[in-house]
Coordinates of C-alpha atoms in Angstrom, one line a residue:
Q27 CA -21.3 -2.8 17.7
V28 CA -18.8 -0.7 15.4
Q29 CA -19.8 2.6 14.7
L30 CA -18.0 4.8 11.8
V31 CA -18.8 7.7 10.9
E32 CA -17.3 9.9 7.7
S33 CA -17.5 13.6 7.4
G34 CA -15.2 16.1 5.2
G35 CA -16.4 15.5 1.7
G36 CA -17.5 17.9 -0.8
L37 CA -16.8 19.6 -4.1
V38 CA -12.9 20.7 -5.1
Q39 CA -11.1 21.9 -8.1
P40 CA -8.6 20.1 -9.6
G41 CA -5.8 20.3 -8.1
G42 CA -6.9 21.0 -5.1
S43 CA -7.5 19.6 -1.6
L44 CA -9.6 18.0 1.0
R45 CA -9.5 15.7 4.5
L46 CA -11.8 13.0 5.1
S47 CA -12.4 12.0 9.3
C48 CA -13.9 9.0 9.9
A49 CA -14.4 8.8 13.8
T50 CA -15.0 5.7 16.1
S51 CA -14.6 4.4 19.6
R52 CA -11.9 4.1 21.7
R53 CA -11.6 0.4 21.4
T54 CA -12.3 0.5 17.8
F55 CA -9.8 2.3 16.8
S56 CA -7.5 0.5 18.9
T57 CA -8.4 -3.1 17.7
Y58 CA -8.8 -2.7 14.0
T59 CA -6.9 -2.3 11.0
M60 CA -8.9 1.5 9.0
G61 CA -9.0 1.0 5.0
W62 CA -10.7 3.7 3.8
F63 CA -12.5 2.5 -0.4
R64 CA -13.6 4.4 -2.9
Q65 CA -16.6 3.8 -5.4
A66 CA -17.7 6.1 -8.6
P67 CA -20.6 5.8 -10.2
G68 CA -21.0 3.4 -12.8
K69 CA -17.9 1.3 -11.2
E70 CA -17.0 -1.3 -8.4
R71 CA -15.7 -0.4 -5.0
E72 CA -11.7 0.6 -5.2
F73 CA -9.3 0.7 -2.1
V74 CA -7.7 3.3 -1.5
V75 CA -5.7 3.0 1.7
A76 CA -5.3 1.8 5.2
V77 CA -3.4 2.2 7.9
S78 CA -2.7 -1.2 10.7
R79 CA -4.8 -0.8 14.5
G80 CA -1.0 0.5 16.1
G81 CA -0.9 2.8 13.2
S82 CA 3.0 2.0 11.9
S83 CA 1.7 -0.1 8.7
T84 CA 0.0 1.4 5.9
A85 CA -0.5 0.1 2.5
Y86 CA -2.2 2.5 -0.8
A87 CA -3.6 2.0 -3.6
D88 CA -1.1 3.0 -6.2
S89 CA -3.4 5.6 -8.3
V90 CA -3.1 7.6 -4.7
K91 CA 0.2 7.5 -4.1
G92 CA 2.1 10.2 -3.5
R93 CA -0.9 12.6 -3.4
F94 CA -3.3 10.9 -0.5
T95 CA -1.6 10.5 2.5
I96 CA -3.6 8.3 6.0
S97 CA -3.3 8.9 9.7
R98 CA -4.5 8.6 13.1
D99 CA -5.6 10.9 16.1
I100 CA -5.4 8.9 19.3
A101 CA -7.2 11.5 21.2
K102 CA -9.6 11.9 19.2
N103 CA -10.3 7.9 17.8
T104 CA -10.3 9.5 14.1
V105 CA -8.6 8.3 11.2
Y106 CA -7.5 11.1 7.9
L107 CA -7.8 11.0 4.2
Q108 CA -5.7 13.5 3.4
M109 CA -6.2 14.1 -0.3
N110 CA -4.2 16.8 -2.2
S111 CA -3.3 17.0 -6.0
L112 CA -7.3 16.0 -6.2
K113 CA -8.2 14.5 -9.8
P114 CA -11.2 14.2 -11.3
E115 CA -11.2 10.9 -11.6
D116 CA -10.7 10.9 -7.9
T117 CA -14.1 11.9 -7.7
A118 CA -16.5 8.9 -6.2
V119 CA -18.3 8.4 -2.2
Y120 CA -15.4 7.0 -0.3
Y121 CA -16.1 4.4 2.8
C122 CA -14.1 4.3 5.9
A123 CA -14.0 0.2 7.2
A124 CA -12.9 -1.4 9.4
T125 CA -11.4 -5.3 9.9
T126 CA -9.8 -7.1 12.0
D127 CA -7.0 -8.8 9.7
S128 CA -3.6 -7.3 9.0
L129 CA -3.3 -4.5 6.4
A130 CA -6.2 -6.1 3.6
T131 CA -6.7 -4.8 1.0
T132 CA -9.5 -6.3 -0.7
G133 CA -13.3 -4.7 0.6
G134 CA -14.6 -8.6 1.4
N135 CA -12.0 -8.7 4.2
Y136 CA -14.1 -5.6 5.7
N137 CA -16.5 -6.4 8.6
Y138 CA -17.6 -2.9 9.2
W139 CA -18.4 0.4 6.7
G140 CA -18.9 4.3 6.7
Q141 CA -22.0 5.9 5.7
G142 CA -20.0 7.5 3.3
T143 CA -19.3 10.8 2.0
Q144 CA -19.2 12.6 -1.3
V145 CA -16.5 13.2 -3.3
T146 CA -16.5 15.5 -6.7
V147 CA -13.2 17.5 -8.6
S148 CA -14.6 19.4 -11.0
S149 CA -13.9 22.3 -12.6

C-alpha cells in the first residue's frame, strides 16, 4: 500500500512563497518517481513537476520553471515543492503522486495519489 501525505498548503499573497511536503514510506521514496500535479476550480488537472526515484532527473511545467523547485529528503522520505514568486493563477489543489514510470508528466501514468492540499494566492 502506497501512502502519500501532503501538507503545507495555505493562503499567501502574490509574490509570496510556500513549501509543500509529501511524506511517504522509505520503499515508495526509493522505488517510485514522485510528481506534483494541481487542479484549479473548473479546470483539468495539470502536471507541475516530477523527480526521478534516484533524484537525478527532474521535469518542470513551463508555467512554473524558475519559480518552483522540487527536492527530496532521503532521511525523512519526503518530497518538497518550494514555490516562490507565487501568482494568483497558481491557486489550486496540489496533489502528490507516485509512478513506476520514469519522469512521467501525464497524470494517467501515476498509480498513487495523495489527498491534496489547497494553495490560494490572493491579496
